[in-house]
GROMACS .gro file of N, CA and C in nm:
model
  420
    1MET      N    1   2.983   7.190   3.499
    1MET     CA    2   2.876   7.210   3.595
    1MET      C    3   2.754   7.132   3.547
    2PRO      N    4   2.725   7.018   3.606
    2PRO     CA    5   2.611   6.940   3.563
    2PRO      C    6   2.481   7.016   3.587
    3GLY      N    7   2.389   7.005   3.491
    3GLY     CA    8   2.260   7.071   3.505
    3GLY      C    9   2.262   7.218   3.470
    4LYS      N   10   2.372   7.267   3.420
    4LYS     CA   11   2.380   7.408   3.381
    4LYS      C   12   2.424   7.417   3.234
    5PHE      N   13   2.402   7.534   3.176
    5PHE     CA   14   2.449   7.561   3.041
    5PHE      C   15   2.487   7.708   3.034
    6LEU      N   16   2.558   7.745   2.929
    6LEU     CA   17   2.608   7.881   2.914
    6LEU      C   18   2.502   7.969   2.848
    7LEU      N   19   2.478   8.086   2.907
    7LEU     CA   20   2.393   8.189   2.847
    7LEU      C   21   2.482   8.307   2.813
    8GLU      N   22   2.480   8.347   2.688
    8GLU     CA   23   2.550   8.468   2.646
    8GLU      C   24   2.450   8.563   2.583
    9VAL      N   25   2.455   8.688   2.627
    9VAL     CA   26   2.371   8.793   2.571
    9VAL      C   27   2.465   8.896   2.508
   10VAL      N   28   2.447   8.915   2.378
   10VAL     CA   29   2.536   9.002   2.301
   10VAL      C   30   2.454   9.111   2.234
   11THR      N   31   2.504   9.235   2.242
   11THR     CA   32   2.445   9.345   2.168
   11THR      C   33   2.550   9.393   2.068
   12PRO      N   34   2.514   9.482   1.977
   12PRO     CA   35   2.616   9.533   1.884
   12PRO      C   36   2.732   9.602   1.957
   13GLU      N   37   2.708   9.652   2.078
   13GLU     CA   38   2.811   9.724   2.152
   13GLU      C   39   2.902   9.634   2.234
   14LYS      N   40   2.845   9.524   2.291
   14LYS     CA   41   2.926   9.447   2.386
   14LYS      C   42   2.864   9.311   2.419
   15LEU      N   43   2.945   9.232   2.486
   15LEU     CA   44   2.897   9.108   2.548
   15LEU      C   45   2.842   9.150   2.683
   16LEU      N   46   2.709   9.145   2.699
   16LEU     CA   47   2.643   9.193   2.820
   16LEU      C   48   2.645   9.089   2.931
   17LEU      N   49   2.638   8.961   2.894
   17LEU     CA   50   2.632   8.855   2.995
   17LEU      C   51   2.693   8.728   2.939
   18SER      N   52   2.771   8.660   3.020
   18SER     CA   53   2.824   8.528   2.988
   18SER      C   54   2.827   8.453   3.121
   19GLN      N   55   2.728   8.364   3.141
   19GLN     CA   56   2.712   8.301   3.272
   19GLN      C   57   2.652   8.161   3.258
   20GLN      N   58   2.693   8.073   3.347
   20GLN     CA   59   2.632   7.940   3.356
   20GLN      C   60   2.498   7.956   3.425
   21VAL      N   61   2.391   7.902   3.366
   21VAL     CA   62   2.256   7.917   3.419
   21VAL      C   63   2.187   7.782   3.421
   22ASP      N   64   2.073   7.778   3.491
   22ASP     CA   65   1.992   7.656   3.500
   22ASP      C   66   1.876   7.656   3.403
   23GLU      N   67   1.827   7.777   3.369
   23GLU     CA   68   1.708   7.788   3.285
   23GLU      C   69   1.704   7.926   3.221
   24VAL      N   70   1.648   7.933   3.100
   24VAL     CA   71   1.627   8.060   3.031
   24VAL      C   72   1.484   8.062   2.979
   25ILE      N   73   1.418   8.177   2.991
   25ILE     CA   74   1.287   8.199   2.929
   25ILE      C   75   1.301   8.325   2.846
   26ALA      N   76   1.276   8.312   2.716
   26ALA     CA   77   1.301   8.422   2.622
   26ALA      C   78   1.174   8.461   2.547
   27PRO      N   79   1.167   8.588   2.505
   27PRO     CA   80   1.049   8.638   2.433
   27PRO      C   81   1.058   8.611   2.282
   28GLY      N   82   1.031   8.490   2.241
   28GLY     CA   83   1.035   8.457   2.099
   28GLY      C   84   0.926   8.531   2.023
   29SER      N   85   0.948   8.556   1.896
   29SER     CA   86   0.849   8.629   1.816
   29SER      C   87   0.719   8.551   1.802
   30GLU      N   88   0.723   8.420   1.821
   30GLU     CA   89   0.603   8.337   1.814
   30GLU      C   90   0.551   8.301   1.954
   31GLY      N   91   0.608   8.363   2.056
   31GLY     CA   92   0.570   8.336   2.194
   31GLY      C   93   0.691   8.303   2.279
   32GLU      N   94   0.675   8.310   2.409
   32GLU     CA   95   0.786   8.279   2.499
   32GLU      C   96   0.829   8.134   2.482
   33PHE      N   97   0.958   8.110   2.501
   33PHE     CA   98   1.007   7.973   2.501
   33PHE      C   99   1.105   7.956   2.616
   34GLY      N  100   1.107   7.836   2.671
   34GLY     CA  101   1.197   7.804   2.780
   34GLY      C  102   1.305   7.707   2.735
   35VAL      N  103   1.420   7.718   2.798
   35VAL     CA  104   1.533   7.632   2.765
   35VAL      C  105   1.591   7.577   2.895
   36LEU      N  106   1.612   7.447   2.897
   36LEU     CA  107   1.679   7.377   3.006
   36LEU      C  108   1.803   7.308   2.950
   37PRO      N  109   1.894   7.261   3.035
   37PRO     CA  110   2.013   7.192   2.986
   37PRO      C  111   1.975   7.076   2.892
   38GLY      N  112   2.050   7.061   2.785
   38GLY     CA  113   2.028   6.951   2.691
   38GLY      C  114   1.920   6.979   2.587
   39HIS      N  115   1.872   7.102   2.579
   39HIS     CA  116   1.766   7.136   2.484
   39HIS      C  117   1.814   7.110   2.340
   40CYS      N  118   1.718   7.081   2.253
   40CYS     CA  119   1.753   7.058   2.112
   40CYS      C  120   1.795   7.189   2.046
   41HIS      N  121   1.864   7.176   1.934
   41HIS     CA  122   1.909   7.292   1.857
   41HIS      C  123   1.790   7.364   1.795
   42PHE      N  124   1.789   7.496   1.802
   42PHE     CA  125   1.694   7.573   1.723
   42PHE      C  126   1.733   7.720   1.722
   43LEU      N  127   1.676   7.793   1.628
   43LEU     CA  128   1.694   7.937   1.614
   43LEU      C  129   1.557   8.002   1.626
   44SER      N  130   1.554   8.122   1.682
   44SER     CA  131   1.428   8.195   1.692
   44SER      C  132   1.456   8.343   1.681
   45THR      N  133   1.362   8.415   1.622
   45THR     CA  134   1.369   8.561   1.630
   45THR      C  135   1.308   8.602   1.763
   46LEU      N  136   1.348   8.719   1.810
   46LEU     CA  137   1.299   8.770   1.937
   46LEU      C  138   1.220   8.898   1.914
   47LYS      N  139   1.121   8.919   2.002
   47LYS     CA  140   1.045   9.044   1.997
   47LYS      C  141   1.081   9.125   2.121
   48ILE      N  142   1.022   9.239   2.137
   48ILE     CA  143   1.039   9.318   2.258
   48ILE      C  144   0.983   9.237   2.374
   49GLY      N  145   1.063   9.216   2.477
   49GLY     CA  146   1.014   9.138   2.589
   49GLY      C  147   1.117   9.120   2.698
   50GLU      N  148   1.079   9.041   2.795
   50GLU     CA  149   1.164   9.015   2.911
   50GLU      C  150   1.236   8.882   2.895
   51LEU      N  151   1.366   8.886   2.909
   51LEU     CA  152   1.448   8.766   2.912
   51LEU      C  153   1.471   8.734   3.059
   52ARG      N  154   1.433   8.613   3.101
   52ARG     CA  155   1.454   8.571   3.239
   52ARG      C  156   1.551   8.453   3.239
   53TYR      N  157   1.637   8.450   3.339
   53TYR     CA  158   1.728   8.336   3.353
   53TYR      C  159   1.746   8.306   3.500
   54ARG      N  160   1.756   8.177   3.529
   54ARG     CA  161   1.767   8.131   3.667
   54ARG      C  162   1.905   8.073   3.691
   55VAL      N  163   1.964   8.116   3.802
   55VAL     CA  164   2.091   8.062   3.850
   55VAL      C  165   2.063   8.011   3.991
   56ASP      N  166   2.070   7.881   4.009
   56ASP     CA  167   2.032   7.817   4.134
   56ASP      C  168   1.887   7.854   4.165
   57HIS      N  169   1.862   7.923   4.276
   57HIS     CA  170   1.722   7.957   4.312
   57HIS      C  171   1.690   8.103   4.286
   58GLU      N  172   1.779   8.175   4.219
   58GLU     CA  173   1.760   8.318   4.196
   58GLU      C  174   1.731   8.345   4.048
   59THR      N  175   1.622   8.419   4.024
   59THR     CA  176   1.584   8.453   3.887
   59THR      C  177   1.625   8.597   3.858
   60HIS      N  178   1.685   8.619   3.741
   60HIS     CA  179   1.730   8.750   3.696
   60HIS      C  180   1.652   8.786   3.570
   61SER      N  181   1.642   8.917   3.543
   61SER     CA  182   1.569   8.963   3.426
   61SER      C  183   1.647   9.068   3.351
   62MET      N  184   1.614   9.079   3.224
   62MET     CA  185   1.664   9.190   3.143
   62MET      C  186   1.564   9.220   3.034
   63ALA      N  187   1.567   9.344   2.989
   63ALA     CA  188   1.483   9.385   2.876
   63ALA      C  189   1.559   9.353   2.748
   64VAL      N  190   1.488   9.293   2.654
   64VAL     CA  191   1.547   9.259   2.524
   64VAL      C  192   1.459   9.321   2.417
   65LEU      N  193   1.521   9.395   2.327
   65LEU     CA  194   1.447   9.461   2.221
   65LEU      C  195   1.493   9.405   2.087
   66TRP      N  196   1.421   9.308   2.039
   66TRP     CA  197   1.444   9.242   1.912
   66TRP      C  198   1.578   9.168   1.907
   67GLY      N  199   1.587   9.078   1.813
   67GLY     CA  200   1.710   9.006   1.793
   67GLY      C  201   1.685   8.860   1.757
   68PHE      N  202   1.783   8.777   1.791
   68PHE     CA  203   1.780   8.636   1.758
   68PHE      C  204   1.830   8.554   1.877
   69ALA      N  205   1.783   8.431   1.885
   69ALA     CA  206   1.831   8.338   1.987
   69ALA      C  207   1.878   8.212   1.915
   70GLU      N  208   1.995   8.165   1.953
   70GLU     CA  209   2.046   8.037   1.904
   70GLU      C  210   2.059   7.945   2.025
   71VAL      N  211   1.994   7.829   2.017
   71VAL     CA  212   1.992   7.735   2.128
   71VAL      C  213   2.063   7.607   2.085
   72THR      N  214   2.153   7.559   2.170
   72THR     CA  215   2.216   7.428   2.152
   72THR      C  216   2.200   7.354   2.285
   73PRO      N  217   2.235   7.228   2.292
   73PRO     CA  218   2.222   7.156   2.419
   73PRO      C  219   2.306   7.214   2.533
   74THR      N  220   2.412   7.290   2.500
   74THR     CA  221   2.502   7.340   2.604
   74THR      C  222   2.513   7.492   2.611
   75LYS      N  223   2.439   7.563   2.522
   75LYS     CA  224   2.457   7.708   2.518
   75LYS      C  225   2.335   7.776   2.456
   76VAL      N  226   2.300   7.893   2.511
   76VAL     CA  227   2.201   7.981   2.450
   76VAL      C  228   2.271   8.113   2.422
   77THR      N  229   2.264   8.157   2.298
   77THR     CA  230   2.320   8.286   2.260
   77THR      C  231   2.206   8.377   2.220
   78ILE      N  232   2.194   8.490   2.288
   78ILE     CA  233   2.095   8.591   2.257
   78ILE      C  234   2.170   8.705   2.189
   79MET      N  235   2.134   8.731   2.063
   79MET     CA  236   2.193   8.842   1.989
   79MET      C  237   2.084   8.947   1.976
   80ALA      N  238   2.089   9.048   2.063
   80ALA     CA  239   1.982   9.147   2.071
   80ALA      C  240   2.026   9.282   2.017
   81GLU      N  241   1.933   9.351   1.953
   81GLU     CA  242   1.962   9.487   1.909
   81GLU      C  243   1.991   9.574   2.030
   82VAL      N  244   1.909   9.556   2.136
   82VAL     CA  245   1.927   9.628   2.262
   82VAL      C  246   1.894   9.531   2.375
   83ALA      N  247   1.973   9.532   2.480
   83ALA     CA  248   1.945   9.452   2.599
   83ALA      C  249   1.997   9.528   2.720
   84GLU      N  250   1.919   9.524   2.829
   84GLU     CA  251   1.958   9.592   2.953
   84GLU      C  252   1.923   9.504   3.071
   85LYS      N  253   2.019   9.486   3.160
   85LYS     CA  254   1.992   9.414   3.284
   85LYS      C  255   1.898   9.497   3.370
   86ALA      N  256   1.813   9.429   3.445
   86ALA     CA  257   1.714   9.498   3.529
   86ALA      C  258   1.780   9.600   3.622
   87GLU      N  259   1.891   9.561   3.682
   87GLU     CA  260   1.956   9.649   3.779
   87GLU      C  261   2.021   9.771   3.715
   88ASP      N  262   2.036   9.771   3.582
   88ASP     CA  263   2.095   9.885   3.512
   88ASP      C  264   1.992   9.985   3.461
   89ILE      N  265   1.864   9.954   3.478
   89ILE     CA  266   1.758  10.042   3.429
   89ILE      C  267   1.719  10.141   3.538
   90ASP      N  268   1.716  10.268   3.506
   90ASP     CA  269   1.676  10.374   3.597
   90ASP      C  270   1.523  10.381   3.599
   91VAL      N  271   1.461  10.353   3.715
   91VAL     CA  272   1.315  10.347   3.725
   91VAL      C  273   1.251  10.481   3.691
   92GLU      N  274   1.306  10.590   3.744
   92GLU     CA  275   1.247  10.721   3.720
   92GLU      C  276   1.255  10.759   3.571
   93ARG      N  277   1.368  10.731   3.510
   93ARG     CA  278   1.383  10.761   3.367
   93ARG      C  279   1.287  10.675   3.284
   94ALA      N  280   1.271  10.549   3.322
   94ALA     CA  281   1.179  10.460   3.251
   94ALA      C  282   1.035  10.510   3.265
   95ALA      N  283   0.997  10.556   3.385
   95ALA     CA  284   0.862  10.609   3.406
   95ALA      C  285   0.840  10.735   3.322
   96ALA      N  286   0.941  10.820   3.313
   96ALA     CA  287   0.930  10.941   3.231
   96ALA      C  288   0.912  10.905   3.084
   97LYS      N  289   0.982  10.802   3.038
   97LYS     CA  290   0.970  10.758   2.899
   97LYS      C  291   0.830  10.702   2.870
   98VAL      N  292   0.769  10.634   2.971
   98VAL     CA  293   0.632  10.584   2.955
   98VAL      C  294   0.538  10.703   2.934
   99ALA      N  295   0.549  10.803   3.020
   99ALA     CA  296   0.462  10.921   3.010
   99ALA      C  297   0.481  10.992   2.876
  100GLU      N  298   0.606  11.006   2.832
  100GLU     CA  299   0.635  11.070   2.704
  100GLU      C  300   0.574  10.992   2.588
  101ALA      N  301   0.589  10.861   2.590
  101ALA     CA  302   0.535  10.776   2.482
  101ALA      C  303   0.382  10.781   2.482
  102GLU      N  304   0.321  10.785   2.601
  102GLU     CA  305   0.174  10.795   2.608
  102GLU      C  306   0.126  10.927   2.549
  103ARG      N  307   0.197  11.037   2.576
  103ARG     CA  308   0.161  11.167   2.518
  103ARG      C  309   0.172  11.164   2.366
  104ARG      N  310   0.281  11.105   2.317
  104ARG     CA  311   0.301  11.096   2.171
  104ARG      C  312   0.190  11.014   2.106
  105LEU      N  313   0.150  10.906   2.173
  105LEU     CA  314   0.045  10.820   2.118
  105LEU      C  315  -0.089  10.894   2.115
  106GLN      N  316  -0.120  10.967   2.221
  106GLN     CA  317  -0.245  11.043   2.225
  106GLN      C  318  -0.247  11.155   2.123
  107ALA      N  319  -0.131  11.210   2.091
  107ALA     CA  320  -0.123  11.319   1.993
  107ALA      C  321  -0.159  11.271   1.853
  108GLY      N  322  -0.146  11.141   1.830
  108GLY     CA  323  -0.180  11.085   1.699
  108GLY      C  324  -0.079  11.126   1.593
  109GLY      N  325  -0.129  11.138   1.469
  109GLY     CA  326  -0.042  11.175   1.358
  109GLY      C  327  -0.054  11.075   1.246
  110LEU      N  328   0.049  11.072   1.165
  110LEU     CA  329   0.052  10.977   1.053
  110LEU      C  330   0.057  10.834   1.107
  111PRO      N  331   0.010  10.738   1.030
  111PRO     CA  332   0.015  10.598   1.077
  111PRO      C  333   0.155  10.556   1.121
  112SER      N  334   0.257  10.601   1.049
  112SER     CA  335   0.394  10.564   1.087
  112SER      C  336   0.433  10.626   1.221
  113GLU      N  337   0.384  10.748   1.249
  113GLU     CA  338   0.413  10.813   1.377
  113GLU      C  339   0.341  10.743   1.492
  114VAL      N  340   0.217  10.701   1.466
  114VAL     CA  341   0.140  10.628   1.568
  114VAL      C  342   0.207  10.495   1.598
  115LYS      N  343   0.250  10.423   1.495
  115LYS     CA  344   0.317  10.294   1.514
  115LYS      C  345   0.447  10.313   1.593
  116GLU      N  346   0.523  10.416   1.561
  116GLU     CA  347   0.647  10.444   1.632
  116GLU      C  348   0.618  10.474   1.779
  117ALA      N  349   0.511  10.549   1.806
  117ALA     CA  350   0.474  10.580   1.944
  117ALA      C  351   0.430  10.454   2.019
  118GLN      N  352   0.360  10.363   1.950
  118GLN     CA  353   0.318  10.237   2.013
  118GLN      C  354   0.439  10.153   2.052
  119VAL      N  355   0.537  10.144   1.963
  119VAL     CA  356   0.658  10.067   1.992
  119VAL      C  357   0.735  10.132   2.107
  120SER      N  358   0.745  10.264   2.106
  120SER     CA  359   0.814  10.335   2.215
  120SER      C  360   0.745  10.309   2.348
  121LEU      N  361   0.612  10.309   2.347
  121LEU     CA  362   0.538  10.283   2.470
  121LEU      C  363   0.560  10.140   2.519
  122GLU      N  364   0.559  10.044   2.427
  122GLU     CA  365   0.583   9.904   2.464
  122GLU      C  366   0.722   9.888   2.527
  123LYS      N  367   0.824   9.948   2.466
  123LYS     CA  368   0.960   9.940   2.520
  123LYS      C  369   0.969  10.006   2.657
  124ALA      N  370   0.909  10.125   2.670
  124ALA     CA  371   0.917  10.199   2.796
  124ALA      C  372   0.846  10.125   2.908
  125ARG      N  373   0.728  10.068   2.880
  125ARG     CA  374   0.655   9.993   2.982
  125ARG      C  375   0.733   9.869   3.027
  126LEU      N  376   0.796   9.800   2.932
  126LEU     CA  377   0.877   9.683   2.965
  126LEU      C  378   0.992   9.721   3.057
  127ARG      N  379   1.067   9.825   3.020
  127ARG     CA  380   1.181   9.868   3.100
  127ARG      C  381   1.137   9.910   3.240
  128LYS      N  382   1.025   9.982   3.249
  128LYS     CA  383   0.972  10.028   3.378
  128LYS      C  384   0.933   9.909   3.465
  129LYS      N  385   0.862   9.812   3.408
  129LYS     CA  386   0.818   9.695   3.483
  129LYS      C  387   0.937   9.616   3.538
  130ILE      N  388   1.036   9.593   3.454
  130ILE     CA  389   1.153   9.516   3.495
  130ILE      C  390   1.232   9.590   3.602
  131ALA      N  391   1.250   9.721   3.583
  131ALA     CA  392   1.326   9.800   3.680
  131ALA      C  393   1.255   9.807   3.815
  132GLU      N  394   1.122   9.825   3.814
  132GLU     CA  395   1.048   9.831   3.940
  132GLU      C  396   1.055   9.698   4.015
  133ARG      N  397   1.043   9.588   3.943
  133ARG     CA  398   1.051   9.456   4.007
  133ARG      C  399   1.190   9.434   4.068
  134ALA      N  400   1.294   9.475   3.996
  134ALA     CA  401   1.431   9.460   4.048
  134ALA      C  402   1.451   9.546   4.172
  135ARG      N  403   1.397   9.666   4.171
  135ARG     CA  404   1.411   9.756   4.287
  135ARG      C  405   1.341   9.696   4.409
  136LYS      N  406   1.219   9.642   4.389
  136LYS     CA  407   1.145   9.582   4.500
  136LYS      C  408   1.221   9.462   4.557
  137ALA      N  409   1.277   9.380   4.468
  137ALA     CA  410   1.350   9.261   4.510
  137ALA      C  411   1.476   9.299   4.590
  138SER      N  412   1.542   9.407   4.551
  138SER     CA  413   1.665   9.446   4.621
  138SER      C  414   1.635   9.509   4.757
  139HIS      N  415   1.513   9.559   4.776
  139HIS     CA  416   1.474   9.619   4.904
  139HIS      C  417   1.404   9.519   4.995
  140ALA      N  418   1.381   9.398   4.944
  140ALA     CA  419   1.308   9.297   5.025
  140ALA      C  420   1.400   9.226   5.120
   0.00000   0.00000   0.00000
C-alpha cells in the first residue's frame, strides 16, 4: 500500500492494534511527535497522552499510559503499559474516575499520595476526553 505504513500497538496483555495507517501522532516524553511513511529510525519513551492515527481521511484515538515507541520507515510499534481505544472507554466510568481522583487530590496527604492522585487525575481526564470525543463523533 503506497503511502501507508504499519502501526502496531502492544500492551503486556495483547496486540491491541495492527493496521496500515497514513500518519501517527504520539505523546513522546519530550513532546508529541508525528510519523509519516518513510520516517527515519528512532526510539522514544512515551508519557501519558493521546495516540492519534489517520487512515485515509478518518482519525482514530487511543489513550496511552507510558511506554516506548519504535519508528522505522515502514512501521511504528507502540509498546505501552496501558492502551485503550477511544471506542472501548466508558464515558460515565471515566467521569467517575475524574471525580474520584479530584477528591483524592483535594484530600492531600503525603507527597507520594499527592503525586499518585495527580497521576490518577491526569489518566482519568485523558480517558474522559478521548471517550467523549469518540462518542460525539459516532453520534454526528
